Backbone as a printed PyTorch tensor [residue, N CA C, xyz], in Angstrom:
tensor([[[  0.8230,  -1.6290,   0.0090],
         [ -0.0010,  -0.4050,  -0.1940],
         [  0.4980,   1.8640,   0.2680]],

        [[  0.3530,   2.1210,  -1.5770],
         [  2.0170,   3.4740,  -0.8450],
         [  0.4030,   4.4030,   0.2380]],

        [[  1.7340,   4.9900,   0.5160],
         [  0.8570,   6.6700,   1.4360],
         [  0.0370,   7.0040,   1.0430]],

        [[ -0.1510,   7.1750,   0.1170],
         [ -1.8210,   7.9120,  -1.0900],
         [ -2.5290,   7.2400,  -0.4400]],

        [[ -2.5870,   5.8580,  -0.8110],
         [ -4.0290,   4.9250,  -0.2220],
         [ -4.3660,   4.8340,   1.1070]],

        [[ -2.6140,   5.0090,   1.4540],
         [ -3.3500,   4.8120,   3.2530],
         [ -3.9610,   6.5180,   3.7610]],

        [[ -3.6550,   7.3220,   3.1460],
         [ -4.2000,   8.7420,   3.7810],
         [ -5.4190,   8.6310,   2.5370]],

        [[ -5.5940,   7.8210,   1.7690],
         [ -7.3850,   7.9170,   1.0750],
         [ -7.8430,   7.3170,   2.0210]],

        [[ -7.8350,   6.2030,   2.5390],
         [ -7.8780,   5.4330,   3.6850],
         [ -8.2870,   5.9410,   4.8140]],

        [[ -7.4130,   6.1460,   5.5680],
         [ -7.8250,   7.3180,   6.6400],
         [ -8.7330,   8.7180,   6.6550]],

        [[ -8.7780,   9.2550,   5.8630],
         [ -9.3290,  10.5950,   4.9610],
         [-11.4220,   9.8830,   5.1510]],

        [[-11.0680,   8.9150,   4.0950],
         [-12.1560,   8.2840,   4.4220],
         [-12.9200,   7.3620,   5.5030]],

        [[-12.3130,   7.1790,   5.6600],
         [-12.4270,   6.7600,   7.4480],
         [-12.9730,   7.9030,   8.2610]],

        [[-12.4250,   9.0700,   8.4370],
         [-12.3600,  10.4160,   9.0540],
         [-14.0930,  11.0860,   8.4150]],

        [[-13.7630,  10.8520,   7.1410],
         [-15.4630,  11.0820,   6.8430],
         [-16.4500,  10.3800,   7.2650]],

        [[-16.7620,   9.0530,   6.9770],
         [-17.2970,   8.5500,   6.9990],
         [-17.7480,   8.2140,   8.9840]],

        [[-16.4110,   8.2020,  10.0550],
         [-16.9370,   9.0230,  11.5100],
         [-17.5110,   9.7150,  11.4950]],

        [[-17.0910,  11.2660,  10.7530],
         [-17.5760,  12.5750,  11.0880],
         [-19.1280,  12.0000,  10.7700]],

        [[-19.3680,  11.9640,   9.6880],
         [-20.9910,  11.7480,   9.6980],
         [-21.7560,  10.4330,  10.6950]],

        [[-21.2210,   9.9160,  11.1670],
         [-21.3300,   8.6520,  12.0510],
         [-21.8480,   9.3790,  13.4570]],

        [[-20.4730,  10.3900,  13.5720],
         [-20.6150,  11.1860,  15.1120],
         [-21.9490,  12.2030,  14.5240]],

        [[-21.9730,  13.2910,  13.8400],
         [-23.1270,  14.1270,  13.5660],
         [-24.1260,  13.3070,  13.5380]],

        [[-24.5880,  11.8500,  12.9050],
         [-25.5990,  11.1160,  13.3210],
         [-25.8020,  10.7410,  14.6330]],

        [[-25.0010,  10.6650,  15.4490],
         [-25.0030,   9.5560,  16.6710],
         [-25.4110,  11.5670,  17.7990]],

        [[-24.7260,  12.4830,  17.2250],
         [-25.2370,  13.6770,  17.8410],
         [-26.4400,  14.0490,  18.2700]],

        [[-27.8490,  13.7490,  16.4440],
         [-28.6810,  13.8760,  16.1760],
         [-29.1690,  13.2150,  16.6580]],

        [[-29.1970,  11.9670,  17.1420],
         [-30.1500,  11.0070,  18.2760],
         [-29.8130,  11.0730,  19.7340]],

        [[-28.5900,  11.9130,  19.8850],
         [-28.7330,  12.0780,  21.0690],
         [-29.0120,  13.3840,  21.8310]],

        [[-29.4660,  14.0390,  20.9170],
         [-30.5900,  15.7240,  20.7700],
         [-31.9530,  15.0010,  20.7680]],

        [[-31.8720,  13.7430,  20.1190],
         [-33.2590,  13.6970,  20.1580],
         [-33.7130,  12.8590,  21.2180]],

        [[-32.8430,  11.7930,  21.6040],
         [-32.7810,  11.0310,  23.2710],
         [-32.8130,  12.2910,  23.9200]],

        [[-32.2400,  13.2330,  24.1170],
         [-32.6840,  13.8880,  25.4640],
         [-34.1550,  15.1640,  25.3630]],

        [[-34.2540,  15.0960,  24.1690],
         [-36.0550,  15.8320,  24.3560],
         [-36.7060,  15.2260,  24.6800]],

        [[-36.9380,  13.3460,  24.3980],
         [-37.5770,  12.8030,  24.8720],
         [-37.9280,  12.6000,  26.0790]],

        [[-36.3950,  12.9240,  27.0630],
         [-36.1870,  12.3110,  28.2580],
         [-36.8080,  13.7400,  28.5130]],

        [[-36.5070,  14.5300,  28.1850],
         [-37.4780,  15.9950,  28.9150],
         [-38.6800,  15.5410,  28.6390]],

        [[-38.8850,  15.1880,  27.4470],
         [-40.8090,  15.0420,  27.5290],
         [-41.8180,  14.4760,  28.5980]],

        [[-40.7450,  13.4290,  28.7070],
         [-40.5910,  12.0740,  29.8170],
         [-40.9620,  12.4370,  31.2270]],

        [[-40.3380,  13.4060,  31.8370],
         [-39.2630,  13.8980,  32.8860],
         [-41.2720,  15.1610,  32.9890]],

        [[-41.5920,  15.6390,  31.7450],
         [-42.7570,  16.2620,  32.1410],
         [-44.0180,  15.7160,  32.4180]],

        [[-44.0370,  15.1220,  31.5320],
         [-45.0460,  13.7040,  31.5560],
         [-44.9320,  13.3840,  33.5200]],

        [[-44.0420,  12.9030,  33.4590],
         [-44.2600,  12.2480,  34.8100],
         [-44.6130,  13.7620,  36.0670]],

        [[-43.9060,  14.3610,  36.1690],
         [-44.0170,  15.3340,  36.7660],
         [-45.7930,  15.7250,  36.8920]],

        [[-46.1230,  16.3270,  35.3590],
         [-47.4540,  16.5650,  35.5280],
         [-48.6040,  15.4380,  36.2400]],

        [[-48.1520,  14.4280,  35.5500],
         [-48.9420,  12.0320,  36.5630],
         [-49.2290,  12.7450,  37.6110]],

        [[-47.7890,  12.8030,  38.3370],
         [-47.7250,  12.8430,  39.8690],
         [-48.4760,  13.9190,  40.0880]],

        [[-48.8090,  15.4940,  39.6060],
         [-49.7060,  16.3240,  39.6350],
         [-51.2430,  15.6620,  39.7960]],

        [[-50.9190,  15.4640,  38.7910],
         [-53.4820,  14.8310,  38.2430],
         [-53.2240,  13.8130,  39.5810]],

        [[-51.9690,  12.9810,  40.3750],
         [-51.9750,  11.8180,  41.0790],
         [-52.0880,  11.7710,  42.3690]],

        [[-51.7590,  13.4020,  42.8170],
         [-51.7080,  13.8680,  44.3340],
         [-53.1880,  14.6450,  44.0480]],

        [[-53.9020,  15.6560,  42.9390],
         [-55.6110,  16.0450,  42.9400],
         [-56.4540,  15.0230,  43.2710]],

        [[-55.7390,  13.8600,  42.8010],
         [-57.2580,  12.9360,  42.4170],
         [-57.1260,  12.2360,  43.9390]],

        [[-55.9490,  12.0720,  44.3880],
         [-55.9080,  11.3460,  45.9990],
         [-56.6890,  12.1940,  46.6510]],

        [[-55.8280,  13.9080,  46.8010],
         [-56.6140,  14.5330,  47.8630],
         [-58.3010,  14.3670,  47.6600]],

        [[-58.9650,  15.1550,  46.4860],
         [-60.0190,  14.1850,  46.3880],
         [-60.7740,  13.3580,  46.2820]],

        [[-59.9110,  12.1530,  46.3310],
         [-60.6730,  11.2260,  47.1340],
         [-60.4890,  11.0540,  48.5940]],

        [[-59.5360,  11.5230,  49.1360],
         [-59.6350,  11.7080,  50.3120],
         [-61.1100,  12.5810,  51.2810]],

        [[-60.7110,  13.7650,  50.1990],
         [-62.3370,  14.4230,  50.8780],
         [-63.7000,  14.4640,  50.5100]],

        [[-63.6980,  13.6690,  49.3580],
         [-65.0660,  12.3910,  49.6720],
         [-64.8250,  11.1110,  50.8370]],

        [[-64.3980,  10.9690,  50.5720],
         [-63.4270,   9.6610,  51.7690],
         [-64.4730,  10.0850,  53.7030]],

        [[-63.9230,  11.3730,  53.2240],
         [-64.3310,  11.9450,  54.8470],
         [-65.9080,  12.1860,  54.8610]],

        [[-65.9950,  12.8150,  53.5920],
         [-67.7580,  13.8660,  53.6260],
         [-68.0520,  12.5040,  53.6850]],

        [[-68.2570,  11.2360,  52.9980],
         [-69.0950,   9.8920,  53.3820],
         [-69.3200,   9.3850,  54.2910]],

        [[-67.7340,   9.4440,  54.6670],
         [-67.4560,   8.6310,  56.3300],
         [-68.7760,   9.5850,  57.4200]],

        [[-68.6960,  10.9250,  57.3820],
         [-69.1330,  11.8020,  58.2200],
         [-70.3080,  11.7340,  58.3290]],

        [[-71.2470,  10.8950,  57.2540],
         [-72.7260,  10.9400,  56.7030],
         [-72.9510,   9.2970,  57.5610]],

        [[-71.8770,   8.7290,  57.1470],
         [-72.3480,   7.1030,  57.4440],
         [-72.4500,   7.1570,  59.0800]],

        [[-71.8110,   8.3200,  60.1540],
         [-71.5120,   8.2770,  61.1610],
         [-72.9270,   9.0910,  61.8990]],

        [[-73.4050,   9.9130,  61.0710],
         [-74.8960,  10.4290,  61.3570],
         [-76.1270,   9.6200,  60.6690]],

        [[-75.8210,   8.9330,  59.8670],
         [-77.0010,   7.6810,  60.1210],
         [-77.2450,   6.5750,  60.9460]],

        [[-75.5870,   6.1120,  61.0060],
         [-75.3710,   5.6130,  62.2460],
         [-75.9360,   5.9030,  63.7850]],

        [[-75.7920,   7.1530,  63.7000],
         [-76.7480,   7.9480,  65.3480],
         [-77.9250,   8.1000,  65.1630]],

        [[-78.4830,   8.1050,  63.8290],
         [-80.1460,   8.2020,  63.4750],
         [-80.4920,   6.8620,  64.1920]],

        [[-79.6070,   5.6730,  63.2870],
         [-80.7600,   4.5170,  63.5650],
         [-80.5760,   4.4830,  65.0150]],

        [[-79.2950,   4.0030,  65.5570],
         [-79.6230,   3.9570,  67.0680],
         [-80.4910,   4.5750,  67.4320]],

        [[-80.4530,   6.0780,  67.5030],
         [-81.5800,   6.4410,  67.9760],
         [-82.8350,   6.2840,  68.0440]],

        [[-83.3360,   5.5830,  66.5380],
         [-84.6530,   4.9450,  66.6680],
         [-84.3680,   3.1200,  67.2800]],

        [[-83.3660,   2.3370,  67.2350],
         [-83.6520,   1.5590,  67.5370],
         [-83.9990,   2.1160,  69.0810]],

        [[-83.0390,   3.1980,  69.7010],
         [-83.4650,   2.7840,  71.2840],
         [-85.0090,   3.6910,  71.9900]],

        [[-85.9190,   3.9180,  70.6790],
         [-86.4420,   4.7810,  71.2470],
         [-87.2240,   5.8790,  71.6550]],

        [[-85.9020,   6.3310,  71.3990],
         [-85.9770,   8.4050,  71.2850],
         [-86.4700,   9.1680,  70.5220]],

        [[-86.8500,  10.0310,  70.7190],
         [-87.6120,  10.8490,  69.8590],
         [-86.2280,  11.2660,  68.9940]],

        [[-86.4870,  11.3480,  67.5550],
         [-85.4310,  11.6090,  66.3800],
         [-85.6540,  12.9480,  65.7690]],

        [[-84.4690,  13.4080,  65.6650],
         [-84.5930,  14.8070,  64.7430],
         [-84.1070,  14.1760,  63.5040]],

        [[-84.4060,  15.5700,  62.8620],
         [-84.6850,  15.1340,  61.0400],
         [-82.9620,  15.1600,  61.2500]],

        [[-82.2020,  13.7570,  60.3330],
         [-80.7450,  14.1900,  60.0070],
         [-80.8740,  15.7340,  58.8240]],

        [[-79.3510,  16.6260,  59.4320],
         [-79.0180,  17.1730,  58.3340],
         [-77.9310,  17.0450,  57.2460]],

        [[-78.3100,  18.1160,  55.9910],
         [-78.2800,  17.3290,  54.8910],
         [-76.2930,  17.4790,  54.7850]]])
């Protein structure tokens, strides 16, 4: 192999490697953008989850309160005491 052929081969490898590096850079940027979007979605999902858990907790507490009132009314009726209407 002559030095010209070696130089030409090295130049071809450099060009091919440079193209590969450019493609890898583009892929890396796309992956980075996807990771950012994924993190943003995780944050939004977490916020929605917390909001739903809060609302579920409020409804649960409200229902438990109503159940306690109804149980009290049932106990009054069983004991034959004079009852008053349930509050809304």
